[in-house]
C-alpha atoms as an extended CHARMM CRD file, in Angstrom:
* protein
*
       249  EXT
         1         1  UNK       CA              5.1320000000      -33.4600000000      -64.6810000000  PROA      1               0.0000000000
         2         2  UNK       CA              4.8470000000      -32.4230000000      -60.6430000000  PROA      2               0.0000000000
         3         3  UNK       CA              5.7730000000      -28.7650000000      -60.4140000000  PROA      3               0.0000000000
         4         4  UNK       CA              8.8960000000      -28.5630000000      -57.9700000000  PROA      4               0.0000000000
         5         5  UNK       CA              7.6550000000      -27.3360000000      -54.5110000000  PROA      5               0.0000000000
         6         6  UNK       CA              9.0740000000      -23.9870000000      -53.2930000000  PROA      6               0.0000000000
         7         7  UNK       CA             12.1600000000      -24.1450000000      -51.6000000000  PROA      7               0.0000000000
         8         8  UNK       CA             11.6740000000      -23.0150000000      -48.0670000000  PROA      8               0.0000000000
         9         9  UNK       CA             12.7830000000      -19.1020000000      -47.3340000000  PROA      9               0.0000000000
        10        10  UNK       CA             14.5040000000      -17.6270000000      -44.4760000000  PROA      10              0.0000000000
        11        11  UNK       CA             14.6840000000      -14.2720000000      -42.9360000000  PROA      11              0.0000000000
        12        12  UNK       CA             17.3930000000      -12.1240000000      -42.4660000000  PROA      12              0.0000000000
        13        13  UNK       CA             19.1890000000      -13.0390000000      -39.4560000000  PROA      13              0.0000000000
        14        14  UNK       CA             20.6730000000       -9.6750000000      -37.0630000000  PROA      14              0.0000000000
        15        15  UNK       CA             23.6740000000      -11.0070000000      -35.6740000000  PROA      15              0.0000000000
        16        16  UNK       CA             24.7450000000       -8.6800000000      -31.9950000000  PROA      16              0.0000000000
        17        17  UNK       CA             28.2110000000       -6.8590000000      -31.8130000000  PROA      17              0.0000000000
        18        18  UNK       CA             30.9010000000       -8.8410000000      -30.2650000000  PROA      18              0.0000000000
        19        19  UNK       CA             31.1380000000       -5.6250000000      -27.9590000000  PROA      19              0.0000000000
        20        20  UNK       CA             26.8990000000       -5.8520000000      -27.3540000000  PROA      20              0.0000000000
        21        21  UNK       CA             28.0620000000       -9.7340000000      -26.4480000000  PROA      21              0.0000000000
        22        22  UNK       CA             30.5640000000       -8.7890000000      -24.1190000000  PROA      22              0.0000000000
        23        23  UNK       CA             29.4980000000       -6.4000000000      -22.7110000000  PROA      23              0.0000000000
        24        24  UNK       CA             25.9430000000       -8.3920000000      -21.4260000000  PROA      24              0.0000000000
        25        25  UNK       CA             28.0820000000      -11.1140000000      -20.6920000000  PROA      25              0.0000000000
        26        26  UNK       CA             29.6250000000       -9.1050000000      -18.2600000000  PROA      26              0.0000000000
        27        27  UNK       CA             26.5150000000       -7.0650000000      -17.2030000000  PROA      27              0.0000000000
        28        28  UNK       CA             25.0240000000      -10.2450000000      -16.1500000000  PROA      28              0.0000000000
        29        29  UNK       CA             27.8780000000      -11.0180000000      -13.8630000000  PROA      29              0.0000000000
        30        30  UNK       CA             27.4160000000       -7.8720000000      -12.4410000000  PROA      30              0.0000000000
        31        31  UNK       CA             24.0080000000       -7.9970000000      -11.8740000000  PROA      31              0.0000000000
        32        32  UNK       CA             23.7640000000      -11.3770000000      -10.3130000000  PROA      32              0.0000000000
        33        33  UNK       CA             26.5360000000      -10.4180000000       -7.8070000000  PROA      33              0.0000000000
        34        34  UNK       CA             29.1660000000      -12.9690000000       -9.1450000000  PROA      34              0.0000000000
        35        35  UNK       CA             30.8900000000       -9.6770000000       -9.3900000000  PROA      35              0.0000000000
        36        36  UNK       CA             31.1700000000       -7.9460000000       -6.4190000000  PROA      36              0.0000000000
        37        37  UNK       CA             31.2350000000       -4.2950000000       -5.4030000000  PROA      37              0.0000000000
        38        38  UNK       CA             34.4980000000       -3.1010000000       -6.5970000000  PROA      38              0.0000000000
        39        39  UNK       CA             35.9050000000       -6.0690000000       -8.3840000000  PROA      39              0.0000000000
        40        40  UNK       CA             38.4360000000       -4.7340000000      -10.6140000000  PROA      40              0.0000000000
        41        41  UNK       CA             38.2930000000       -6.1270000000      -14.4630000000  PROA      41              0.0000000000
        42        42  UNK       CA             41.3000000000       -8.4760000000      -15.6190000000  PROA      42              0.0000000000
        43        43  UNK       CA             43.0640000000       -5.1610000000      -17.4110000000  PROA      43              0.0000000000
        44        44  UNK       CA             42.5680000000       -4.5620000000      -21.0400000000  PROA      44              0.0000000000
        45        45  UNK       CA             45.5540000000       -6.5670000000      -22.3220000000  PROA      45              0.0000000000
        46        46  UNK       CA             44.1860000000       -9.5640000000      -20.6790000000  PROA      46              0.0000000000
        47        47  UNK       CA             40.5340000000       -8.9620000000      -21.7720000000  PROA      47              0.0000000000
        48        48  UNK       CA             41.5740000000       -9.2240000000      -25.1220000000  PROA      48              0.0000000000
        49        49  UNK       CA             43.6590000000      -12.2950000000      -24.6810000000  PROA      49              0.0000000000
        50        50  UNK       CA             40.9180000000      -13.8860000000      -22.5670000000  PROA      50              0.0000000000
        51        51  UNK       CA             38.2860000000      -12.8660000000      -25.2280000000  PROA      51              0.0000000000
        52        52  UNK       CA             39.7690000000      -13.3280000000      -28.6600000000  PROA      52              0.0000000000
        53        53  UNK       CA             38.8030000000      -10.4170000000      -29.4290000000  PROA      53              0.0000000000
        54        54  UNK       CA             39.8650000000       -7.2430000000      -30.5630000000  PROA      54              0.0000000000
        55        55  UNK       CA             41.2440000000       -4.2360000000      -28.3950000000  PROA      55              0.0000000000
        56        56  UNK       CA             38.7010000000       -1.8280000000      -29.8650000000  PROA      56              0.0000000000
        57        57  UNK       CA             35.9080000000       -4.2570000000      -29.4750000000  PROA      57              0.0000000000
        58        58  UNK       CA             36.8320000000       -5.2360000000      -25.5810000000  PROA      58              0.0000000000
        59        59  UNK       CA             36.8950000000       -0.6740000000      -25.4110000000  PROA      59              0.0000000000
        60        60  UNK       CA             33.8480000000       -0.8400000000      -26.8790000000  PROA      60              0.0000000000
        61        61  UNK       CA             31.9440000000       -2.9140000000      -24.1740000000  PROA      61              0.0000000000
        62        62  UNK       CA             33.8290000000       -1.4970000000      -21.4000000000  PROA      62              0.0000000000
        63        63  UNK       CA             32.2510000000        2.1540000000      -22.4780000000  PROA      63              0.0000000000
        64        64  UNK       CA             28.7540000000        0.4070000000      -22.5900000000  PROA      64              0.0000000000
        65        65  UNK       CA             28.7180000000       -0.4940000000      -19.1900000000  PROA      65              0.0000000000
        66        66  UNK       CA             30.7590000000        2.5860000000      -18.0110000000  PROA      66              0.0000000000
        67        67  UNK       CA             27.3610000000        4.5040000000      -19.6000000000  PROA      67              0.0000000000
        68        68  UNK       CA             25.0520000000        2.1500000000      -17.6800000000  PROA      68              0.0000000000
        69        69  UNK       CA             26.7450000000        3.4020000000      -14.4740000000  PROA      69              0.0000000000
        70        70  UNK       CA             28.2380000000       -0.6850000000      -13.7800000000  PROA      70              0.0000000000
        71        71  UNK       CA             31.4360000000        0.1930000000      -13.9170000000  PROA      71              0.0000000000
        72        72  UNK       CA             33.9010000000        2.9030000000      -12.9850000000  PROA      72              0.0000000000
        73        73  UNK       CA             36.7260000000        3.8320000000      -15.3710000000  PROA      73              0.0000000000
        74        74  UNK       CA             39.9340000000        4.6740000000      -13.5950000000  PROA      74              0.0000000000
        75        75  UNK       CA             42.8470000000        6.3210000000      -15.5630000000  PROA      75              0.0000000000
        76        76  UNK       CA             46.5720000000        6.2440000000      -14.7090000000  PROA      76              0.0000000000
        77        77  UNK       CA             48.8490000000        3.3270000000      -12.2710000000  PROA      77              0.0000000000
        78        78  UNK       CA             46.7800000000        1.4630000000      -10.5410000000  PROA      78              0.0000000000
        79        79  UNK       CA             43.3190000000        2.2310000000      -12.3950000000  PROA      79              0.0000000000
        80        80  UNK       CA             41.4690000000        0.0210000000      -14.3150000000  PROA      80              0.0000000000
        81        81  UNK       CA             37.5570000000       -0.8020000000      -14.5920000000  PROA      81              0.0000000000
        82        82  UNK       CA             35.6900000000       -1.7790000000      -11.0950000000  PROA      82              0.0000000000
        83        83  UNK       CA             32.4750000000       -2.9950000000      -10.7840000000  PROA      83              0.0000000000
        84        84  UNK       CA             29.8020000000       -0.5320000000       -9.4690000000  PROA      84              0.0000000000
        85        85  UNK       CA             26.5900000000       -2.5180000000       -8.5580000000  PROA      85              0.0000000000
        86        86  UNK       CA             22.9870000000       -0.4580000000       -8.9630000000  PROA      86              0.0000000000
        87        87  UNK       CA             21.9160000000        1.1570000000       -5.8560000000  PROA      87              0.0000000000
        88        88  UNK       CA             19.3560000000        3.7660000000       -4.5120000000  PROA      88              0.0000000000
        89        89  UNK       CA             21.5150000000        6.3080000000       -6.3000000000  PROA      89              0.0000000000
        90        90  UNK       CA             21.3920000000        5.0050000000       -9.4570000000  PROA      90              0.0000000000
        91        91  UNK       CA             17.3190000000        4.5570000000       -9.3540000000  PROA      91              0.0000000000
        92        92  UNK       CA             17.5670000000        8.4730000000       -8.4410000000  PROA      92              0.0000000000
        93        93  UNK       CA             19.5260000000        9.5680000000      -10.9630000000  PROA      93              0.0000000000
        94        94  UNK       CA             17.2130000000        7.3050000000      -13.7980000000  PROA      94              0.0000000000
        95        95  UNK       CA             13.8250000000        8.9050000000      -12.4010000000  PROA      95              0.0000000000
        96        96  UNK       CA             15.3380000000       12.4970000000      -12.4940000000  PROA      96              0.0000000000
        97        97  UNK       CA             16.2360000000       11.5550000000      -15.9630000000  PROA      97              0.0000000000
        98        98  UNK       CA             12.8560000000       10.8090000000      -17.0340000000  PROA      98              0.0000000000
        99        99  UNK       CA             11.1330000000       13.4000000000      -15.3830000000  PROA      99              0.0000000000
       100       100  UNK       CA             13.5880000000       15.9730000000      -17.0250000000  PROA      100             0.0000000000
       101       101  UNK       CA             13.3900000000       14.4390000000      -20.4140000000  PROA      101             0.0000000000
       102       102  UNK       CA              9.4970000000       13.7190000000      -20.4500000000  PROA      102             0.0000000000
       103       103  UNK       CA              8.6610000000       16.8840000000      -19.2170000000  PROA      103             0.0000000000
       104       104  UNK       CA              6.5910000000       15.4160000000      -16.1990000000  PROA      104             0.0000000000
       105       105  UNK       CA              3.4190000000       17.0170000000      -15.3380000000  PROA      105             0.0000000000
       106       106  UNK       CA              2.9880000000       18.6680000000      -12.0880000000  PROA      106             0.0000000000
       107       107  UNK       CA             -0.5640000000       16.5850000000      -11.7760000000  PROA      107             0.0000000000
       108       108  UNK       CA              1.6360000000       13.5640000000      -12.4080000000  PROA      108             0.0000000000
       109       109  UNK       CA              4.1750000000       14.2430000000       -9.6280000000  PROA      109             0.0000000000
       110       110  UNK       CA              1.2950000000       14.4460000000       -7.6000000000  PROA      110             0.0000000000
       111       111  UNK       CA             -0.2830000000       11.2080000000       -8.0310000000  PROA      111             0.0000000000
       112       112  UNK       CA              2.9790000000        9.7580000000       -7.6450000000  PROA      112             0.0000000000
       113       113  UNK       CA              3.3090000000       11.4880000000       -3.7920000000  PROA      113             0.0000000000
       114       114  UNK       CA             -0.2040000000       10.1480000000       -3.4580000000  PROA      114             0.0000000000
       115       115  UNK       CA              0.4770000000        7.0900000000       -4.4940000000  PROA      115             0.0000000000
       116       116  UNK       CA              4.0650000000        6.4240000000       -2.9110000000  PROA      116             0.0000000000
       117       117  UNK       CA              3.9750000000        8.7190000000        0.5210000000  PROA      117             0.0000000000
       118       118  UNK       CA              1.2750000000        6.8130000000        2.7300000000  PROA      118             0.0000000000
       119       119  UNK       CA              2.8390000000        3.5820000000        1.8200000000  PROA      119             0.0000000000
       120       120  UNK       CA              6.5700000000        4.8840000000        3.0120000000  PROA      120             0.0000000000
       121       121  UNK       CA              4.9980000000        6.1430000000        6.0450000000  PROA      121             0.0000000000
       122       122  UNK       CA              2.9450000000        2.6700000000        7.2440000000  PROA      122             0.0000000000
       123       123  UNK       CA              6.4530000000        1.0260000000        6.3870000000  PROA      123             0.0000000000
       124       124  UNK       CA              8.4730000000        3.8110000000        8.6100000000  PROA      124             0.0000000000
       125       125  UNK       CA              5.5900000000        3.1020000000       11.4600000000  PROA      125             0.0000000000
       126       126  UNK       CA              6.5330000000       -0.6110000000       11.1780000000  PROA      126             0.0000000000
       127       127  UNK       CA              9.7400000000       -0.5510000000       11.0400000000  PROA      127             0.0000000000
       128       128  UNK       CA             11.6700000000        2.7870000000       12.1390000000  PROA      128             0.0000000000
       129       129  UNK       CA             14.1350000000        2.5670000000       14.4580000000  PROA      129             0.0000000000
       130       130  UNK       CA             15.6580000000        5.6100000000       17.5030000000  PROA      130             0.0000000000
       131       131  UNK       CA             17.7780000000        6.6520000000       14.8760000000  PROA      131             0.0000000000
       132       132  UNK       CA             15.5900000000        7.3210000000       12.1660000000  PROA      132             0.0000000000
       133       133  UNK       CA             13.0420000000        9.0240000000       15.0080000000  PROA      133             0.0000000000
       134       134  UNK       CA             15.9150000000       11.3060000000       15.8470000000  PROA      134             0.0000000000
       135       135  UNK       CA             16.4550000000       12.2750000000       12.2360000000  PROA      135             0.0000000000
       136       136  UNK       CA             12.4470000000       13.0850000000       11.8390000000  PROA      136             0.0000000000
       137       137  UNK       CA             12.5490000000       15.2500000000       15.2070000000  PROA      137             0.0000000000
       138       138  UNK       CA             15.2700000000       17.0010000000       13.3530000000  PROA      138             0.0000000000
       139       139  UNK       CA             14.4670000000       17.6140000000       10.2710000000  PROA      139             0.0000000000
       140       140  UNK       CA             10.5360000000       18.6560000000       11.7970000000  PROA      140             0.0000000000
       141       141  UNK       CA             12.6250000000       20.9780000000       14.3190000000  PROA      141             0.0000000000
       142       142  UNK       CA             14.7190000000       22.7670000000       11.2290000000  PROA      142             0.0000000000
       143       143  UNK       CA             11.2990000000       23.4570000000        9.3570000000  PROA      143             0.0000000000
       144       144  UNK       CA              9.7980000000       24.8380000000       12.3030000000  PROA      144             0.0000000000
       145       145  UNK       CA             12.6670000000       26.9630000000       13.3060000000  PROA      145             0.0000000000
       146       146  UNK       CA             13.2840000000       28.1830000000        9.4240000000  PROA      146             0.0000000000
       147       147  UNK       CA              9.6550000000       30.8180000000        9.8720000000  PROA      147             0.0000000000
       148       148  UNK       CA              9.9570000000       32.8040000000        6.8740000000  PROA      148             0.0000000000
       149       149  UNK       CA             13.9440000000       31.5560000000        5.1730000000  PROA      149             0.0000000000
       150       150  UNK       CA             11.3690000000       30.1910000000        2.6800000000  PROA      150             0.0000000000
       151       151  UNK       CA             14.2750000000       28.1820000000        0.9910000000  PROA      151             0.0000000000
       152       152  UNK       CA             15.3630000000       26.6110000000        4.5640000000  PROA      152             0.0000000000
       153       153  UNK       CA             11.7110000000       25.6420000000        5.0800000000  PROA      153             0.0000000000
       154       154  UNK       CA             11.5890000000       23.8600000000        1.9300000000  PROA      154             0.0000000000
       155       155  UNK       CA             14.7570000000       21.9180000000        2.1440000000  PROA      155             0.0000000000
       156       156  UNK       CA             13.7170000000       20.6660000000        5.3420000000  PROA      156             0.0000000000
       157       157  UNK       CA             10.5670000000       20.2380000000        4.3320000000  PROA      157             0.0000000000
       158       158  UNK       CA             12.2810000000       17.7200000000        1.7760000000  PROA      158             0.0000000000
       159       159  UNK       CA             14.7570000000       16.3510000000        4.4470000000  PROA      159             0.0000000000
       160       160  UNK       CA             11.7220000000       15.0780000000        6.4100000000  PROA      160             0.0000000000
       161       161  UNK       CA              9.8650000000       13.2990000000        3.6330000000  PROA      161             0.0000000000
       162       162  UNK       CA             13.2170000000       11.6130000000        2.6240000000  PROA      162             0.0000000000
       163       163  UNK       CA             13.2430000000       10.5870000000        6.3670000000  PROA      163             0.0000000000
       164       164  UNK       CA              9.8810000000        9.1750000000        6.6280000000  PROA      164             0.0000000000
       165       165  UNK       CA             11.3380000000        7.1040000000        3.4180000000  PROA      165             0.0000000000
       166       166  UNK       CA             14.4750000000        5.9040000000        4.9520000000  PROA      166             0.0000000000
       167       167  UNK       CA             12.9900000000        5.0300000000        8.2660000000  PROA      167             0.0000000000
       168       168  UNK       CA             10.6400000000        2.5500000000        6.0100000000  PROA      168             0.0000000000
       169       169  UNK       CA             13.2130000000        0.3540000000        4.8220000000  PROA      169             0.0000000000
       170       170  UNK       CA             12.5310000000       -0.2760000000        1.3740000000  PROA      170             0.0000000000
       171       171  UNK       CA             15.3290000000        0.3020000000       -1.0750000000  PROA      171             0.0000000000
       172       172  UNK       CA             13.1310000000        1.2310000000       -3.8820000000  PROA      172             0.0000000000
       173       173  UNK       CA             11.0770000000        3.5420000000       -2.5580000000  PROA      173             0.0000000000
       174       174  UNK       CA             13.9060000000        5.2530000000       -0.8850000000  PROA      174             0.0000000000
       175       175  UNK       CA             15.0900000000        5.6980000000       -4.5320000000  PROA      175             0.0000000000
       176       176  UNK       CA             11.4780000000        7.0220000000       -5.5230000000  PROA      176             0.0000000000
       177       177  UNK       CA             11.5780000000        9.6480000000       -3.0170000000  PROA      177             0.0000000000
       178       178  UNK       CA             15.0840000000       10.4440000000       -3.6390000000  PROA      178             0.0000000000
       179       179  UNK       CA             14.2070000000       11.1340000000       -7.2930000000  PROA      179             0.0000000000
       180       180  UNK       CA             11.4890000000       13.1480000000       -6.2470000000  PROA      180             0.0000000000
       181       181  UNK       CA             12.9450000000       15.3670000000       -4.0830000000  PROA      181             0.0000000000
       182       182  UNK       CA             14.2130000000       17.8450000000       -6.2870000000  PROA      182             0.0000000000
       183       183  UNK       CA             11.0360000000       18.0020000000       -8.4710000000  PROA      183             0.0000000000
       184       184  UNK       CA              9.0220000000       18.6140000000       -4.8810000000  PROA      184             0.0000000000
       185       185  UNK       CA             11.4030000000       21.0930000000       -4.1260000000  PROA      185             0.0000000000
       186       186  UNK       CA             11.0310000000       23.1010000000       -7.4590000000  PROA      186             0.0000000000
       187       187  UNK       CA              6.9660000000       22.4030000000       -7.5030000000  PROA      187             0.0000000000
       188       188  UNK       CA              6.8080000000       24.0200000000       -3.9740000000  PROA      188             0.0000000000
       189       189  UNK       CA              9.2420000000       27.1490000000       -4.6960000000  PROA      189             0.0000000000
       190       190  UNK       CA              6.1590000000       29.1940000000       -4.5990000000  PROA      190             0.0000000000
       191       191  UNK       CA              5.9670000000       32.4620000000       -1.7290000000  PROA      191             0.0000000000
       192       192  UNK       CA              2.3990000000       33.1190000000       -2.3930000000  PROA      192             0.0000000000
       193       193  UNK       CA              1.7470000000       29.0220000000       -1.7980000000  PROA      193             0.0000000000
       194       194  UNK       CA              4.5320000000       29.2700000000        1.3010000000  PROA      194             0.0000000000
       195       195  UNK       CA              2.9010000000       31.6150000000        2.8590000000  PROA      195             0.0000000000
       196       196  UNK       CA              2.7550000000       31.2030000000        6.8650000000  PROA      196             0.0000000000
       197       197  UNK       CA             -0.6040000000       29.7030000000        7.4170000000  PROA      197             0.0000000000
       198       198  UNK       CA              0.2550000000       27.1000000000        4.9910000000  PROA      198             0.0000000000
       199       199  UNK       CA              3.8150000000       26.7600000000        6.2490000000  PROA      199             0.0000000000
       200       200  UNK       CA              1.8380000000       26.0000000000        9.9650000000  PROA      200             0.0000000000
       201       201  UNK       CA             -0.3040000000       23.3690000000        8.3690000000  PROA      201             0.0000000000
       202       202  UNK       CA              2.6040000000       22.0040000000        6.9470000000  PROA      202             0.0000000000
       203       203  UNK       CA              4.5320000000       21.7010000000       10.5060000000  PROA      203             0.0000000000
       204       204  UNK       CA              1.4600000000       20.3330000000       11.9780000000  PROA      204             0.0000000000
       205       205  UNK       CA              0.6790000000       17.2530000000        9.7290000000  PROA      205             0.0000000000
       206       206  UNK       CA              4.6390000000       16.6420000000        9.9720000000  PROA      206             0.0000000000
       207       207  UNK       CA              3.7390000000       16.5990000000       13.5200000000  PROA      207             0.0000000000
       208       208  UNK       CA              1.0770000000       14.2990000000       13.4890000000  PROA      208             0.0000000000
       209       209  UNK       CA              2.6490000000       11.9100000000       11.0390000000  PROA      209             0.0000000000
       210       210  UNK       CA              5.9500000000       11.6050000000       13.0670000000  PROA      210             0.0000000000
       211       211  UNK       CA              3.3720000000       11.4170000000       15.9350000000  PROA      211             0.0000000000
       212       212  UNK       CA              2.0660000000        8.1940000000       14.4670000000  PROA      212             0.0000000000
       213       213  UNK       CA              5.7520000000        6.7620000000       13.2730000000  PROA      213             0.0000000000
       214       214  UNK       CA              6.7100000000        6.9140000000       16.7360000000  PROA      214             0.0000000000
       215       215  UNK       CA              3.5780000000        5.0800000000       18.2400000000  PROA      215             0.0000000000
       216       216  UNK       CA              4.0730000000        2.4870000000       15.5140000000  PROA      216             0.0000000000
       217       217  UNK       CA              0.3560000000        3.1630000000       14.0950000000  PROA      217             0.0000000000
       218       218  UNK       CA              0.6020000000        1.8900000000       10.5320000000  PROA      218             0.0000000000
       219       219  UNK       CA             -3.0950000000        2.6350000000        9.8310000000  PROA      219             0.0000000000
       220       220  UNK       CA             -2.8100000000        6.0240000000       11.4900000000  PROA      220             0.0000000000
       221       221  UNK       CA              0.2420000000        7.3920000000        9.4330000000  PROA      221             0.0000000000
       222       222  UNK       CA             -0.6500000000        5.9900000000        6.4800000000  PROA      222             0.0000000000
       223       223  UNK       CA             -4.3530000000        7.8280000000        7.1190000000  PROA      223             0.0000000000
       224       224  UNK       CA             -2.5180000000       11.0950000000        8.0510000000  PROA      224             0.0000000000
       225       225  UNK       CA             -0.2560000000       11.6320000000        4.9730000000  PROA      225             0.0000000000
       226       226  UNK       CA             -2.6630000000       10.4110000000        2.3980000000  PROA      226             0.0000000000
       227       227  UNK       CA             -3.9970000000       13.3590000000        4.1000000000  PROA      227             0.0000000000
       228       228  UNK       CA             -0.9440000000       15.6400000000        4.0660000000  PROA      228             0.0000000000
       229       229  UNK       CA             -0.0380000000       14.8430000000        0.0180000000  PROA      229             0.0000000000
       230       230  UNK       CA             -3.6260000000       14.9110000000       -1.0360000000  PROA      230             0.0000000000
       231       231  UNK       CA             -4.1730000000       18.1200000000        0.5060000000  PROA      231             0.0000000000
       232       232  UNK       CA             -0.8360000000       19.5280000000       -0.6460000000  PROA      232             0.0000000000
       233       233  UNK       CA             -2.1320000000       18.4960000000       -3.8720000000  PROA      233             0.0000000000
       234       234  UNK       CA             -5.5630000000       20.0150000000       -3.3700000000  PROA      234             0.0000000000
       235       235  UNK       CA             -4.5200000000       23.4550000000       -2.3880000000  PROA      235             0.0000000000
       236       236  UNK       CA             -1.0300000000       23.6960000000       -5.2370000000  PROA      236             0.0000000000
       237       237  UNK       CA             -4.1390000000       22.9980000000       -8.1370000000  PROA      237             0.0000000000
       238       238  UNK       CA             -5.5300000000       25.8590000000       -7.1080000000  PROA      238             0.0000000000
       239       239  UNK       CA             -2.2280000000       28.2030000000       -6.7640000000  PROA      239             0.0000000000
       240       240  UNK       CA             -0.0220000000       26.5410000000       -8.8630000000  PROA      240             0.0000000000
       241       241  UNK       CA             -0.5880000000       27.7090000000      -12.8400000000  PROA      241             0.0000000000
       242       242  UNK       CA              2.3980000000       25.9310000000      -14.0810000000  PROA      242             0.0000000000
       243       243  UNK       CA              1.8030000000       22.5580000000      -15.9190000000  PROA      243             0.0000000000
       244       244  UNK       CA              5.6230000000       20.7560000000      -16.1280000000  PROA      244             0.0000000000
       245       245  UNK       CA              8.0220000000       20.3810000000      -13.8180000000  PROA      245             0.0000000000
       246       246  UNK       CA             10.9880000000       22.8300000000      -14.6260000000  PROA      246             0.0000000000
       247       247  UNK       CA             14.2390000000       21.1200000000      -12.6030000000  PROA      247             0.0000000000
       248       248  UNK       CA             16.6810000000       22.8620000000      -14.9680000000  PROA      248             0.0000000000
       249       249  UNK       CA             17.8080000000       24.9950000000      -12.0700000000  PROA      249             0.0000000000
């Protein structure tokens, strides 16, 4: 007598919360701009009629995406949930998160300048417009005039990196920069780094940089702040004893 064969076995199957379901569903929509900037949500009532389900599930998913940042959460007449589509902000916000909750290394930030900066200036060289030349004058003209307001020199010192970002054109690395601003801003709080020799390099690779934006050299301002970061870099290894970024200020 044949021995029966063994019945065929299954594994366990995870099945998503309707709230996980609805909530992507709507995510989706969000993300693929079917959903528009500041679309308001069908109100709750209607969510759950729409949905079948219940009111504490359709809650639920509405808090998801309120925590992802997609939608805004009005209270009161004439509130409700509106869409809020990712922007530069939002990729800010995410990389300031990370480098706060990983602890980022100072060498890390670093390589990231290295890596980023050169690129955001070629772009601003190919693409900058009057405007974004005024706002580099500027911001070079507020470092210069901030001599030893050590705090003023460093925020413009920020304000003209950010520029050289902008005047590139590329959302994402707009965002990069943006995140990185504040961690730059606490890596540099140094007086004995700040001092006013380095403070005059500082001002005159700005110079030369915003030199080559305005010519529209690609080559050249990428070549001159690889220079700038790497020798930023260079010279904070050798003053700078701390090894994470502290942006808990």
């Amino acid at each position: 007598m044949q021995s029966a064969e063994p019945l065929p076995r299954f594994s366990a199957l995870t099945v998503p919360k309707a709230s996980d379901v609805l909530a992507a569903e709507v995510r989706e929509r969000i993300l693929t701009g079917e959903l528009a900037e500041g679309t308001s949500l069908p109100p709750e009532r209607q969510l759950v009629e729409q949905t079948g389900l219940s009111r504490a599930t359709v809650r639920e998913a509405l808090r998801i995406l309120e925590v992802e940042k997609l939608l805004r959460i009005r209270p009161g007449r004439g509130g409700g949930a509106f869409v809020h589509r990712p922007n530069r902000e939002s990729l800010a916000n995410t990389v300031q998160l990370v480098i706060r909750g990983q602890q980022i290394r100072l060498e890390a930030l670093h390589e990231t300048r290295e890596a980023i900066e050169p690129t955001c200036a070629a772009l601003a060289a190919k693409r900058r417009t009057e405007q974004d030349l005024a706002d580099l004058d500027a911001a070079h003209a507020d470092l210069v005039d901030a001599g030893n307001d050590l705090p003023r020199f460093l925020r413009a010192n920020i304000r003209w990196h950010n520029a050289v970002a902008k005047a590139g054109d590329n959302e994402l690395l707009i965002g990069f920069m943006s995140a990185l601003s504040q961690a730059i801003y606490s890596a540099t709080d140094l007086e004995q780094f700040l001092n006013a020799d380095i403070r005059g390099v500082t001002a005159r690779a700005h110079a030369k940089v915003t030199e080559a934006i305005r010519k529209q050299d690609g080559p050249a301002a990428m070549r001159r702040m690889t220079r700038h970061v790497c020798g930023f870099a260079t010279v904070a290894a050798t003053l700078d004893q701390r090894d994470r970024i502290d942006l808990s200020g």
